[in-house]
mmCIF file of C-alpha atoms in Angstrom:
data_model
loop_
_atom_site.group_PDB
_atom_site.id
_atom_site.type_symbol
_atom_site.label_atom_id
_atom_site.label_comp_id
_atom_site.label_asym_id
_atom_site.label_seq_id
_atom_site.Cartn_x
_atom_site.Cartn_y
_atom_site.Cartn_z
ATOM 1 C CA UNK A 1 8.616 6.605 20.347
ATOM 2 C CA UNK A 2 8.037 3.549 18.245
ATOM 3 C CA UNK A 3 7.453 4.095 14.469
ATOM 4 C CA UNK A 4 4.901 2.018 12.655
ATOM 5 C CA UNK A 5 4.436 2.015 8.909
ATOM 6 C CA UNK A 6 1.013 1.227 7.404
ATOM 7 C CA UNK A 7 0.853 -0.105 3.763
ATOM 8 C CA UNK A 8 -2.653 -0.886 2.467
ATOM 9 C CA UNK A 9 -3.915 -2.292 -0.790
ATOM 10 C CA UNK A 10 -5.777 -5.042 -2.497
ATOM 11 C CA UNK A 11 -2.629 -7.105 -3.103
ATOM 12 C CA UNK A 12 -4.312 -8.862 -5.997
ATOM 13 C CA UNK A 13 -1.680 -10.505 -6.148
ATOM 14 C CA UNK A 14 1.206 -9.625 -3.900
ATOM 15 C CA UNK A 15 4.256 -8.596 -6.050
ATOM 16 C CA UNK A 16 7.787 -7.423 -5.584
ATOM 17 C CA UNK A 17 6.755 -3.688 -5.765
ATOM 18 C CA UNK A 18 4.649 -4.246 -2.655
ATOM 19 C CA UNK A 19 7.632 -5.700 -0.789
ATOM 20 C CA UNK A 20 10.606 -3.566 -2.015
ATOM 21 C CA UNK A 21 8.929 -0.171 -1.163
ATOM 22 C CA UNK A 22 8.247 -1.459 2.343
ATOM 23 C CA UNK A 23 11.923 -2.305 2.787
ATOM 24 C CA UNK A 24 12.924 1.165 1.415
ATOM 25 C CA UNK A 25 10.570 2.879 3.867
ATOM 26 C CA UNK A 26 11.544 0.730 6.759
ATOM 27 C CA UNK A 27 15.223 1.712 6.199
ATOM 28 C CA UNK A 28 14.659 5.345 5.483
ATOM 29 C CA UNK A 29 12.484 6.136 8.407
ATOM 30 C CA UNK A 30 13.824 3.502 10.869
ATOM 31 C CA UNK A 31 10.477 1.850 11.406
ATOM 32 C CA UNK A 32 9.960 -0.615 14.217
ATOM 33 C CA UNK A 33 7.196 -2.307 12.216
ATOM 34 C CA UNK A 34 5.569 -2.230 8.832
ATOM 35 C CA UNK A 35 1.989 -3.430 8.715
ATOM 36 C CA UNK A 36 0.404 -4.709 5.532
ATOM 37 C CA UNK A 37 -3.297 -4.052 5.645
ATOM 38 C CA UNK A 38 -5.221 -5.937 2.946
ATOM 39 C CA UNK A 39 -8.389 -4.224 1.728
ATOM 40 C CA UNK A 40 -11.579 -6.286 2.188
ATOM 41 C CA UNK A 41 -13.867 -4.170 0.285
ATOM 42 C CA UNK A 42 -12.111 -1.544 -1.879
ATOM 43 C CA UNK A 43 -14.160 1.699 -2.216
ATOM 44 C CA UNK A 44 -12.125 3.059 -5.185
ATOM 45 C CA UNK A 45 -11.429 -0.020 -7.288
ATOM 46 C CA UNK A 46 -13.816 -2.353 -8.894
ATOM 47 C CA UNK A 47 -14.216 -5.793 -7.256
ATOM 48 C CA UNK A 48 -14.082 -7.394 -10.613
ATOM 49 C CA UNK A 49 -11.449 -10.120 -10.473
ATOM 50 C CA UNK A 50 -10.617 -9.620 -6.807
ATOM 51 C CA UNK A 51 -9.378 -12.808 -5.229
ATOM 52 C CA UNK A 52 -10.885 -13.835 -1.901
ATOM 53 C CA UNK A 53 -9.569 -12.001 1.205
ATOM 54 C CA UNK A 54 -8.268 -15.286 2.620
ATOM 55 C CA UNK A 55 -6.239 -16.096 -0.503
ATOM 56 C CA UNK A 56 -4.771 -12.632 -0.799
ATOM 57 C CA UNK A 57 -3.927 -12.599 2.903
ATOM 58 C CA UNK A 58 -2.181 -15.919 2.541
ATOM 59 C CA UNK A 59 -0.045 -14.558 -0.319
ATOM 60 C CA UNK A 60 0.919 -11.512 1.714
ATOM 61 C CA UNK A 61 1.954 -13.629 4.814
ATOM 62 C CA UNK A 62 4.049 -15.780 2.528
ATOM 63 C CA UNK A 63 5.793 -12.811 0.781
ATOM 64 C CA UNK A 64 6.835 -11.179 3.993
ATOM 65 C CA UNK A 65 7.714 -14.216 6.009
ATOM 66 C CA UNK A 66 11.490 -13.482 5.787
ATOM 67 C CA UNK A 67 11.083 -9.896 7.148
ATOM 68 C CA UNK A 68 10.882 -9.917 10.987
ATOM 69 C CA UNK A 69 9.562 -6.441 11.204
ATOM 70 C CA UNK A 70 6.764 -6.912 8.671
ATOM 71 C CA UNK A 71 3.342 -8.033 9.707
ATOM 72 C CA UNK A 72 -0.304 -8.389 8.333
ATOM 73 C CA UNK A 73 -3.118 -6.615 10.073
ATOM 74 C CA UNK A 74 -6.538 -8.092 9.034
ATOM 75 C CA UNK A 75 -8.654 -5.335 10.655
ATOM 76 C CA UNK A 76 -10.367 -4.217 7.351
ATOM 77 C CA UNK A 77 -11.870 -7.846 7.053
ATOM 78 C CA UNK A 78 -13.365 -7.380 10.504
ATOM 79 C CA UNK A 79 -15.391 -4.258 9.488
ATOM 80 C CA UNK A 80 -18.568 -4.152 7.417
ATOM 81 C CA UNK A 81 -18.889 -1.785 4.500
ATOM 82 C CA UNK A 82 -16.213 -0.178 2.392
ATOM 83 C CA UNK A 83 -12.621 -0.318 3.561
ATOM 84 C CA UNK A 84 -11.805 3.348 4.130
ATOM 85 C CA UNK A 85 -8.236 4.368 4.952
ATOM 86 C CA UNK A 86 -9.507 7.054 7.185
ATOM 87 C CA UNK A 87 -11.183 4.466 9.434
ATOM 88 C CA UNK A 88 -8.174 2.235 9.427
ATOM 89 C CA UNK A 89 -5.929 5.078 10.470
ATOM 90 C CA UNK A 90 -8.374 6.213 13.064
ATOM 91 C CA UNK A 91 -8.268 2.590 14.566
ATOM 92 C CA UNK A 92 -4.515 2.714 14.600
ATOM 93 C CA UNK A 93 -4.528 6.092 16.354
ATOM 94 C CA UNK A 94 -6.827 4.771 19.066
ATOM 95 C CA UNK A 95 -5.008 1.411 19.589
ATOM 96 C CA UNK A 96 -1.318 2.609 18.983
ATOM 97 C CA UNK A 97 -1.412 5.673 21.194
ATOM 98 C CA UNK A 98 2.273 5.494 22.097
ATOM 99 C CA UNK A 99 3.405 5.032 18.417
ATOM 100 C CA UNK A 100 4.234 7.425 15.554
ATOM 101 C CA UNK A 101 2.263 6.421 12.547
ATOM 102 C CA UNK A 102 3.417 6.571 8.938
ATOM 103 C CA UNK A 103 0.817 5.814 6.113
ATOM 104 C CA UNK A 104 2.644 4.686 2.972
ATOM 105 C CA UNK A 105 1.113 5.419 -0.436
ATOM 106 C CA UNK A 106 2.137 5.757 -4.067
ATOM 107 C CA UNK A 107 2.441 8.951 -6.030
ATOM 108 C CA UNK A 108 -0.399 7.886 -8.383
ATOM 109 C CA UNK A 109 -2.768 7.640 -5.405
ATOM 110 C CA UNK A 110 -1.693 11.121 -4.163
ATOM 111 C CA UNK A 111 -3.185 12.641 -7.316
ATOM 112 C CA UNK A 112 -6.642 11.310 -6.501
ATOM 113 C CA UNK A 113 -6.379 11.745 -2.585
ATOM 114 C CA UNK A 114 -8.962 14.486 -2.713
ATOM 115 C CA UNK A 115 -11.528 11.967 -4.098
ATOM 116 C CA UNK A 116 -10.947 9.621 -1.165
ATOM 117 C CA UNK A 117 -13.270 9.428 1.724
ATOM 118 C CA UNK A 118 -11.804 12.103 4.104
ATOM 119 C CA UNK A 119 -8.703 11.867 2.093
ATOM 120 C CA UNK A 120 -7.302 15.275 2.968
ATOM 121 C CA UNK A 121 -7.947 14.475 6.627
ATOM 122 C CA UNK A 122 -5.490 11.561 6.682
ATOM 123 C CA UNK A 123 -2.619 13.786 7.605
ATOM 124 C CA UNK A 124 -4.488 14.601 10.833
ATOM 125 C CA UNK A 125 -4.098 11.093 11.799
ATOM 126 C CA UNK A 126 -0.634 10.018 10.565
ATOM 127 C CA UNK A 127 2.426 11.143 8.653
ATOM 128 C CA UNK A 128 2.227 10.296 4.947
ATOM 129 C CA UNK A 129 5.044 8.786 2.861
ATOM 130 C CA UNK A 130 4.563 9.201 -0.763
ATOM 131 C CA UNK A 131 6.637 6.827 -2.827
ATOM 132 C CA UNK A 132 7.954 7.916 -6.377
ATOM 133 C CA UNK A 133 6.867 6.034 -9.453
ATOM 134 C CA UNK A 134 8.703 8.281 -12.030
ATOM 135 C CA UNK A 135 11.408 10.985 -12.032
ATOM 136 C CA UNK A 136 8.722 13.759 -12.589
ATOM 137 C CA UNK A 137 6.696 12.798 -9.410
ATOM 138 C CA UNK A 138 8.507 15.116 -7.041
ATOM 139 C CA UNK A 139 7.230 18.105 -9.128
ATOM 140 C CA UNK A 140 3.673 16.786 -8.975
ATOM 141 C CA UNK A 141 4.193 16.262 -5.028
ATOM 142 C CA UNK A 142 5.374 19.837 -4.742
ATOM 143 C CA UNK A 143 2.311 21.155 -6.751
ATOM 144 C CA UNK A 144 -0.332 18.970 -5.130
ATOM 145 C CA UNK A 145 0.631 19.261 -1.447
ATOM 146 C CA UNK A 146 0.237 23.146 -1.038
ATOM 147 C CA UNK A 147 -2.998 22.798 -3.160
ATOM 148 C CA UNK A 148 -4.421 20.151 -0.787
ATOM 149 C CA UNK A 149 -3.194 21.821 2.408
ATOM 150 C CA UNK A 150 -2.411 25.638 1.926
ATOM 151 C CA UNK A 151 -0.919 25.996 5.505
ATOM 152 C CA UNK A 152 1.844 23.517 4.924
ATOM 153 C CA UNK A 153 5.314 24.390 6.153
ATOM 154 C CA UNK A 154 8.233 23.471 3.800
ATOM 155 C CA UNK A 155 10.901 21.157 5.470
ATOM 156 C CA UNK A 156 14.412 20.732 4.248
ATOM 157 C CA UNK A 157 15.165 17.526 2.348
ATOM 158 C CA UNK A 158 17.188 15.133 4.501
ATOM 159 C CA UNK A 159 18.646 11.643 3.906
ATOM 160 C CA UNK A 160 16.779 9.829 1.197
ATOM 161 C CA UNK A 161 13.690 12.156 1.380
ATOM 162 C CA UNK A 162 13.550 14.409 -1.594
ATOM 163 C CA UNK A 163 10.734 16.734 -0.439
ATOM 164 C CA UNK A 164 8.810 17.344 2.720
ATOM 165 C CA UNK A 165 6.131 19.469 4.393
ATOM 166 C CA UNK A 166 4.669 19.697 7.919
ATOM 167 C CA UNK A 167 1.138 20.496 9.044
ATOM 168 C CA UNK A 168 0.568 20.569 12.804
ATOM 169 C CA UNK A 169 2.025 17.463 14.528
ATOM 170 C CA UNK A 170 2.351 15.403 11.184
ATOM 171 C CA UNK A 171 4.304 15.665 7.995
ATOM 172 C CA UNK A 172 4.185 14.443 4.436
ATOM 173 C CA UNK A 173 7.396 13.046 2.651
ATOM 174 C CA UNK A 174 8.287 12.236 -0.837
ATOM 175 C CA UNK A 175 10.631 9.209 -0.969
ATOM 176 C CA UNK A 176 12.422 8.175 -4.203
ATOM 177 C CA UNK A 177 12.842 4.495 -4.741
ATOM 178 C CA UNK A 178 14.325 2.059 -7.176
ATOM 179 C CA UNK A 179 12.416 1.984 -10.563
ATOM 180 C CA UNK A 180 10.813 -1.328 -11.173
ATOM 181 C CA UNK A 181 7.747 -1.085 -13.438
ATOM 182 C CA UNK A 182 5.589 -3.931 -11.987
ATOM 183 C CA UNK A 183 1.897 -3.742 -11.050
ATOM 184 C CA UNK A 184 -0.840 -6.175 -10.061
ATOM 185 C CA UNK A 185 -2.495 -5.467 -13.418
ATOM 186 C CA UNK A 186 0.680 -6.542 -15.220
ATOM 187 C CA UNK A 187 0.873 -9.803 -13.312
ATOM 188 C CA UNK A 188 -2.742 -10.569 -13.933
ATOM 189 C CA UNK A 189 -2.407 -9.947 -17.613
ATOM 190 C CA UNK A 190 0.609 -12.099 -17.918
ATOM 191 C CA UNK A 191 -0.986 -14.855 -15.898
ATOM 192 C CA UNK A 192 -4.062 -14.933 -18.122
ATOM 193 C CA UNK A 193 -1.716 -15.038 -21.169
ATOM 194 C CA UNK A 194 -0.055 -18.032 -19.584
ATOM 195 C CA UNK A 195 3.216 -16.141 -19.466
ATOM 196 C CA UNK A 196 6.047 -16.569 -16.918
ATOM 197 C CA UNK A 197 5.653 -14.243 -13.844
ATOM 198 C CA UNK A 198 8.939 -15.559 -12.115
ATOM 199 C CA UNK A 199 10.866 -12.683 -10.373
ATOM 200 C CA UNK A 200 7.691 -10.410 -10.633
ATOM 201 C CA UNK A 201 6.298 -11.989 -7.596
ATOM 202 C CA UNK A 202 8.075 -13.622 -4.607
ATOM 203 C CA UNK A 203 8.806 -17.281 -5.029
ATOM 204 C CA UNK A 204 6.516 -18.021 -2.068
ATOM 205 C CA UNK A 205 3.690 -16.137 -3.734
ATOM 206 C CA UNK A 206 4.323 -17.862 -7.073
ATOM 207 C CA UNK A 207 4.021 -21.287 -5.263
ATOM 208 C CA UNK A 208 0.617 -20.331 -3.799
ATOM 209 C CA UNK A 209 -0.563 -18.988 -7.214
ATOM 210 C CA UNK A 210 0.512 -22.299 -8.794
ATOM 211 C CA UNK A 211 -1.288 -24.332 -6.062
ATOM 212 C CA UNK A 212 -4.538 -22.310 -6.609
ATOM 213 C CA UNK A 213 -4.086 -21.893 -10.409
ATOM 214 C CA UNK A 214 -7.644 -22.897 -11.225
ATOM 215 C CA UNK A 215 -9.177 -20.800 -8.656
ATOM 216 C CA UNK A 216 -7.149 -17.732 -9.619
ATOM 217 C CA UNK A 217 -7.702 -18.249 -13.313
ATOM 218 C CA UNK A 218 -11.454 -18.646 -12.851
ATOM 219 C CA UNK A 219 -11.653 -15.437 -10.714
ATOM 220 C CA UNK A 220 -9.552 -13.308 -13.152
ATOM 221 C CA UNK A 221 -11.482 -14.439 -16.191
ATOM 222 C CA UNK A 222 -14.942 -14.175 -14.597
ATOM 223 C CA UNK A 223 -15.538 -11.982 -11.382
ATOM 224 C CA UNK A 224 -18.678 -14.183 -10.542
ATOM 225 C CA UNK A 225 -16.301 -17.007 -9.783
ATOM 226 C CA UNK A 226 -14.211 -15.061 -7.224
ATOM 227 C CA UNK A 227 -15.929 -16.234 -4.052
#
């Protein structure tokens, strides 16, 4: 059965810690494809300073161009209302019936999953891969998972996976990854301070940002200019 990874986010902008984790997951879980799913209308994050969907989409496509198994799915721009992960996974479940789905998320997001729209029901639609952000994250993972889903069954660690549980037909995995402390917030702050962001974003993304420097600076300084 073909395995598909699903990595969502605002990608505002795309940076190396969007791409490198996708590589780690593709290798560890032998995925046939990793879909980057840019969020059109984020329900959990403020839209302040959110670049247009078109520009963010262009940056993602440029960043993943060298990876033959990485693609972009624009489905959330085709829906009205908030871009809920549950709705996105439901769409995948209906359209990729012969595939095994793996939703990719960070350990920081796991801590707030209970506040998401049907967040604790995501495991009914797909496997979940939680990516480490610090050495202590696996302890938090092992604390939160049984709290969220009391009927979980502990699975033995295998390969690069440090911890795992199963619930029905799906599982949730904790995957350590190289520690690179880069975030979109950091990129935006450095950009607005006119500091060098080389090697924090892919070169192809840096070029787009340079080409659209006035648009990006205007948006990140005043959200009213983001359209």
